[in-house]
Amino acid sequence: MGRRPKAKLTLDTTLTDLPSALRWREWMGRVEAVIFASPEPVTRAMLAKVVGPDCNLDLIIDDIQAELRGRPYELVAVAGGWQHRTRKQFADAIRTATGAGEPGSALSASEMQVLLCVGYFQPITRSELGKFFGREISRDVIGHLRRLDLIDHGPRAPQPGAPYTYVTTKAFLAQFGFDTLRDLPDIEALEDAGLLSKDRLFATDMSEVIYGNDQDEH
């Protein structure tokens, strides 16, 4: 005889048999467990599968974040979802113990500069990148950034030959701890405050721009 198919497990999300306080604690536990277990940022849609329809996920996240105050890790909004991240003040300890580098440490300075330019001025073509830097940007640089899933093809540009443009990816947001591109430091505000110029921006690397001193393929 053939094996019977396993019955599909149905998770009780409403938890109506529990008092409201215990129900809330169970929802908090589920949400944090799902985020903790995932190597990628967890979206709202994914979390909605484990809580009741009347559960306010934003308040759940707020309560989890409050409980993590004082811990060496936190729950952050990144790349359109949530993820556990160690706090920045422990970066030196982590590097000392594990040898792990800063985000983007696998990139050369020139690759980091190109990535930064794509981040601010996307969608942008390889030719337009070359104009920013006064030199041709090699396909090897673009290819390396694409293999790392930090950039990808955007729409073709309305130019002769319809070259590809390039845009950053969700992996870019996740790697540098951004929820959306709106979290990138505002160039104009930095310029107005006299803290940064576009010339200086492209003469430095992304880790300095993001963290400060404290811390075309066919």
mmCIF file of C-alpha atoms in Angstrom:
data_model
loop_
_atom_site.group_PDB
_atom_site.id
_atom_site.type_symbol
_atom_site.label_atom_id
_atom_site.label_comp_id
_atom_site.label_asym_id
_atom_site.label_seq_id
_atom_site.Cartn_x
_atom_site.Cartn_y
_atom_site.Cartn_z
ATOM 1 C CA MET A 1 0.000 0.000 0.000
ATOM 2 C CA GLY A 2 1.148 3.481 -0.779
ATOM 3 C CA ARG A 3 1.862 5.891 2.006
ATOM 4 C CA ARG A 4 -0.883 8.264 2.901
ATOM 5 C CA PRO A 5 -0.031 11.894 2.220
ATOM 6 C CA LYS A 6 0.822 13.772 5.378
ATOM 7 C CA ALA A 7 -1.955 15.968 6.643
ATOM 8 C CA LYS A 8 -1.206 19.646 6.193
ATOM 9 C CA LEU A 9 -0.596 21.286 9.530
ATOM 10 C CA THR A 10 -2.840 24.229 10.278
ATOM 11 C CA LEU A 11 -1.389 26.806 12.634
ATOM 12 C CA ASP A 12 -3.859 28.408 15.014
ATOM 13 C CA THR A 13 -3.200 32.102 14.467
ATOM 14 C CA THR A 14 -6.196 33.603 16.257
ATOM 15 C CA LEU A 15 -5.461 31.901 19.609
ATOM 16 C CA THR A 16 -8.931 32.756 20.859
ATOM 17 C CA ASP A 17 -8.599 30.237 23.706
ATOM 18 C CA LEU A 18 -5.834 32.326 25.298
ATOM 19 C CA PRO A 19 -6.244 35.437 27.458
ATOM 20 C CA SER A 20 -5.319 38.580 25.538
ATOM 21 C CA ALA A 21 -1.988 39.061 27.361
ATOM 22 C CA LEU A 22 -0.857 35.491 26.687
ATOM 23 C CA ARG A 23 -2.069 35.708 23.094
ATOM 24 C CA TRP A 24 0.065 38.808 22.561
ATOM 25 C CA ARG A 25 3.118 37.113 24.084
ATOM 26 C CA GLU A 26 2.635 34.104 21.808
ATOM 27 C CA TRP A 27 2.387 36.342 18.746
ATOM 28 C CA MET A 28 5.552 38.175 19.828
ATOM 29 C CA GLY A 29 7.360 34.871 20.247
ATOM 30 C CA ARG A 30 6.298 33.625 16.839
ATOM 31 C CA VAL A 31 7.293 36.830 15.079
ATOM 32 C CA GLU A 32 10.700 36.963 16.731
ATOM 33 C CA ALA A 33 11.317 33.252 16.112
ATOM 34 C CA VAL A 34 10.544 33.576 12.388
ATOM 35 C CA ILE A 35 12.845 36.595 12.056
ATOM 36 C CA PHE A 36 15.593 34.949 14.102
ATOM 37 C CA ALA A 37 15.486 31.778 12.005
ATOM 38 C CA SER A 38 15.632 33.544 8.645
ATOM 39 C CA PRO A 39 18.955 34.486 7.023
ATOM 40 C CA GLU A 40 17.121 37.121 4.964
ATOM 41 C CA PRO A 41 14.952 40.080 5.996
ATOM 42 C CA VAL A 42 11.430 38.849 6.762
ATOM 43 C CA THR A 43 8.564 40.694 5.118
ATOM 44 C CA ARG A 44 5.270 41.756 6.635
ATOM 45 C CA ALA A 45 3.442 39.241 4.432
ATOM 46 C CA MET A 46 5.518 36.381 5.846
ATOM 47 C CA LEU A 47 4.916 37.443 9.441
ATOM 48 C CA ALA A 48 1.186 37.845 8.830
ATOM 49 C CA LYS A 49 1.006 34.076 8.291
ATOM 50 C CA VAL A 50 1.762 33.309 11.948
ATOM 51 C CA VAL A 51 -0.441 35.851 13.737
ATOM 52 C CA GLY A 52 -4.144 36.568 13.777
ATOM 53 C CA PRO A 53 -5.784 39.025 11.369
ATOM 54 C CA ASP A 54 -6.413 41.477 14.217
ATOM 55 C CA CYS A 55 -2.757 41.484 15.308
ATOM 56 C CA ASN A 56 -0.987 44.811 14.816
ATOM 57 C CA LEU A 57 2.449 43.784 13.545
ATOM 58 C CA ASP A 58 3.893 47.252 14.013
ATOM 59 C CA LEU A 59 3.055 47.159 17.719
ATOM 60 C CA ILE A 60 4.437 43.623 17.969
ATOM 61 C CA ILE A 61 7.724 44.814 16.437
ATOM 62 C CA ASP A 62 7.775 47.814 18.803
ATOM 63 C CA ASP A 63 7.375 45.531 21.826
ATOM 64 C CA ILE A 64 10.110 43.166 20.635
ATOM 65 C CA GLN A 65 12.457 46.089 20.022
ATOM 66 C CA ALA A 66 11.708 47.430 23.502
ATOM 67 C CA GLU A 67 12.594 44.075 25.062
ATOM 68 C CA LEU A 68 15.900 44.002 23.180
ATOM 69 C CA ARG A 69 17.087 47.358 24.544
ATOM 70 C CA GLY A 70 20.339 46.800 26.331
ATOM 71 C CA ARG A 71 21.057 43.625 24.384
ATOM 72 C CA PRO A 72 24.016 43.466 21.939
ATOM 73 C CA TYR A 73 21.624 42.864 19.046
ATOM 74 C CA GLU A 74 18.470 44.578 17.854
ATOM 75 C CA LEU A 75 15.548 44.155 15.474
ATOM 76 C CA VAL A 76 15.811 46.536 12.534
ATOM 77 C CA ALA A 77 13.819 47.394 9.429
ATOM 78 C CA VAL A 78 15.958 46.517 6.419
ATOM 79 C CA ALA A 79 15.332 45.868 2.711
ATOM 80 C CA GLY A 80 11.562 45.979 3.097
ATOM 81 C CA GLY A 81 11.436 43.568 6.030
ATOM 82 C CA TRP A 82 12.907 42.974 9.487
ATOM 83 C CA GLN A 83 16.117 41.315 10.578
ATOM 84 C CA HIS A 84 18.170 40.806 13.727
ATOM 85 C CA ARG A 85 21.420 42.776 13.601
ATOM 86 C CA THR A 86 24.237 43.169 16.109
ATOM 87 C CA ARG A 87 24.633 46.712 17.369
ATOM 88 C CA LYS A 88 27.344 48.823 15.755
ATOM 89 C CA GLN A 89 29.256 49.389 18.999
ATOM 90 C CA PHE A 90 30.114 45.689 19.044
ATOM 91 C CA ALA A 91 31.584 45.672 15.518
ATOM 92 C CA ASP A 92 35.184 45.773 16.763
ATOM 93 C CA ALA A 93 34.588 42.851 19.116
ATOM 94 C CA ILE A 94 33.000 40.796 16.331
ATOM 95 C CA ARG A 95 35.847 41.579 13.908
ATOM 96 C CA THR A 96 38.442 40.671 16.539
ATOM 97 C CA ALA A 97 36.775 37.339 17.295
ATOM 98 C CA THR A 98 35.737 36.288 13.802
ATOM 99 C CA GLY A 99 37.817 38.322 11.377
ATOM 100 C CA ALA A 100 34.619 39.505 9.672
ATOM 101 C CA GLY A 101 34.944 42.863 7.955
ATOM 102 C CA GLU A 102 32.689 45.868 7.440
ATOM 103 C CA PRO A 103 29.813 45.627 4.945
ATOM 104 C CA GLY A 104 31.293 45.826 1.476
ATOM 105 C CA SER A 105 34.781 44.809 2.598
ATOM 106 C CA ALA A 106 34.927 42.334 -0.309
ATOM 107 C CA LEU A 107 34.923 45.321 -2.669
ATOM 108 C CA SER A 108 37.861 47.385 -3.829
ATOM 109 C CA ALA A 109 37.766 51.152 -3.265
ATOM 110 C CA SER A 110 36.908 51.772 -6.926
ATOM 111 C CA GLU A 111 34.124 49.175 -6.883
ATOM 112 C CA MET A 112 32.719 50.765 -3.733
ATOM 113 C CA GLN A 113 32.720 54.175 -5.411
ATOM 114 C CA VAL A 114 30.876 52.816 -8.445
ATOM 115 C CA LEU A 115 28.333 51.118 -6.176
ATOM 116 C CA LEU A 116 27.809 54.362 -4.291
ATOM 117 C CA CYS A 117 27.260 56.250 -7.546
ATOM 118 C CA VAL A 118 24.687 53.691 -8.712
ATOM 119 C CA GLY A 119 22.957 53.949 -5.338
ATOM 120 C CA TYR A 120 22.488 57.708 -5.608
ATOM 121 C CA PHE A 121 21.894 58.176 -9.326
ATOM 122 C CA GLN A 122 20.093 55.013 -10.476
ATOM 123 C CA PRO A 123 19.014 54.092 -13.029
ATOM 124 C CA ILE A 124 22.363 54.926 -14.599
ATOM 125 C CA THR A 125 24.274 53.550 -17.579
ATOM 126 C CA ARG A 126 27.907 52.441 -17.638
ATOM 127 C CA SER A 127 28.672 55.382 -19.914
ATOM 128 C CA GLU A 128 27.094 57.815 -17.454
ATOM 129 C CA LEU A 129 29.118 56.264 -14.639
ATOM 130 C CA GLY A 130 32.224 56.886 -16.713
ATOM 131 C CA LYS A 131 31.352 60.585 -16.986
ATOM 132 C CA PHE A 132 31.141 60.871 -13.203
ATOM 133 C CA PHE A 133 34.600 59.432 -12.734
ATOM 134 C CA GLY A 134 36.250 60.821 -15.856
ATOM 135 C CA ARG A 135 37.246 57.358 -17.014
ATOM 136 C CA GLU A 136 35.656 54.263 -18.482
ATOM 137 C CA ILE A 137 34.102 51.905 -15.938
ATOM 138 C CA SER A 138 35.115 48.401 -16.933
ATOM 139 C CA ARG A 139 32.651 45.593 -17.514
ATOM 140 C CA ASP A 140 34.646 43.602 -14.959
ATOM 141 C CA VAL A 141 33.660 46.062 -12.211
ATOM 142 C CA ILE A 142 30.013 45.952 -13.252
ATOM 143 C CA GLY A 143 30.143 42.178 -13.517
ATOM 144 C CA HIS A 144 31.622 41.783 -10.043
ATOM 145 C CA LEU A 145 28.943 43.990 -8.488
ATOM 146 C CA ARG A 146 26.283 41.987 -10.304
ATOM 147 C CA ARG A 147 27.731 38.644 -9.176
ATOM 148 C CA LEU A 148 27.576 39.909 -5.603
ATOM 149 C CA ASP A 149 23.908 40.790 -6.252
ATOM 150 C CA LEU A 150 24.519 44.409 -5.246
ATOM 151 C CA ILE A 151 23.367 45.815 -8.591
ATOM 152 C CA ASP A 152 21.249 44.532 -11.448
ATOM 153 C CA HIS A 153 19.989 45.598 -14.843
ATOM 154 C CA GLY A 154 17.450 48.399 -14.804
ATOM 155 C CA PRO A 155 15.384 49.646 -17.758
ATOM 156 C CA ARG A 156 17.179 50.315 -21.012
ATOM 157 C CA ALA A 157 18.113 53.959 -21.416
ATOM 158 C CA PRO A 158 16.370 56.046 -24.120
ATOM 159 C CA GLN A 159 19.683 56.583 -25.905
ATOM 160 C CA PRO A 160 21.141 55.323 -29.163
ATOM 161 C CA GLY A 161 21.671 51.600 -28.821
ATOM 162 C CA ALA A 162 19.331 51.464 -25.789
ATOM 163 C CA PRO A 163 22.091 50.562 -23.304
ATOM 164 C CA TYR A 164 21.231 48.903 -20.023
ATOM 165 C CA THR A 165 20.952 51.019 -16.927
ATOM 166 C CA TYR A 166 21.959 49.699 -13.511
ATOM 167 C CA VAL A 167 20.109 49.810 -10.219
ATOM 168 C CA THR A 168 20.807 48.567 -6.713
ATOM 169 C CA THR A 169 19.121 45.463 -5.303
ATOM 170 C CA LYS A 170 17.478 44.332 -2.077
ATOM 171 C CA ALA A 171 20.768 42.646 -1.237
ATOM 172 C CA PHE A 172 22.410 46.085 -1.394
ATOM 173 C CA LEU A 173 19.865 47.440 1.098
ATOM 174 C CA ALA A 174 20.309 44.450 3.383
ATOM 175 C CA GLN A 175 24.108 44.524 3.284
ATOM 176 C CA PHE A 176 24.314 48.175 4.265
ATOM 177 C CA GLY A 177 21.399 48.154 6.695
ATOM 178 C CA PHE A 178 18.925 50.303 4.741
ATOM 179 C CA ASP A 179 15.188 49.724 4.716
ATOM 180 C CA THR A 180 14.688 51.721 1.495
ATOM 181 C CA LEU A 181 16.831 53.940 -0.729
ATOM 182 C CA ARG A 182 15.349 56.927 1.100
ATOM 183 C CA ASP A 183 17.650 55.967 3.983
ATOM 184 C CA LEU A 184 20.757 56.864 1.973
ATOM 185 C CA PRO A 185 22.384 60.017 3.371
ATOM 186 C CA ASP A 186 21.007 63.077 1.571
ATOM 187 C CA ILE A 187 23.752 64.526 -0.636
ATOM 188 C CA GLU A 188 22.121 67.941 -0.995
ATOM 189 C CA ALA A 189 21.606 68.296 2.755
ATOM 190 C CA LEU A 190 25.224 67.334 3.379
ATOM 191 C CA GLU A 191 26.363 69.850 0.770
ATOM 192 C CA ASP A 192 24.158 72.621 2.184
ATOM 193 C CA ALA A 193 25.603 71.970 5.638
ATOM 194 C CA GLY A 194 29.118 72.188 4.192
ATOM 195 C CA LEU A 195 29.859 68.663 5.366
ATOM 196 C CA LEU A 196 30.296 66.963 2.031
ATOM 197 C CA SER A 197 30.660 67.759 -1.641
ATOM 198 C CA LYS A 198 29.914 65.517 -4.566
ATOM 199 C CA ASP A 199 33.624 65.662 -5.466
ATOM 200 C CA ARG A 200 34.503 64.367 -1.994
ATOM 201 C CA LEU A 201 31.688 61.853 -2.153
ATOM 202 C CA PHE A 202 33.222 60.077 -5.110
ATOM 203 C CA ALA A 203 36.725 60.353 -3.701
ATOM 204 C CA THR A 204 35.855 58.266 -0.658
ATOM 205 C CA ASP A 205 34.328 54.874 0.010
ATOM 206 C CA MET A 206 30.799 53.903 0.935
ATOM 207 C CA SER A 207 31.563 52.830 4.504
ATOM 208 C CA GLU A 208 32.719 56.372 5.323
ATOM 209 C CA VAL A 209 29.615 57.919 3.815
ATOM 210 C CA ILE A 210 27.248 55.508 5.569
ATOM 211 C CA TYR A 211 28.916 55.126 8.933
ATOM 212 C CA GLY A 212 30.967 58.310 9.194
ATOM 213 C CA ASN A 213 34.325 58.497 10.927
ATOM 214 C CA ASP A 214 32.819 56.902 14.013
ATOM 215 C CA GLN A 215 32.527 53.902 13.378
ATOM 216 C CA ASP A 216 27.132 47.244 -18.511
ATOM 217 C CA GLU A 217 26.705 44.062 -19.375
ATOM 218 C CA HIS A 218 24.848 42.845 -22.513
#
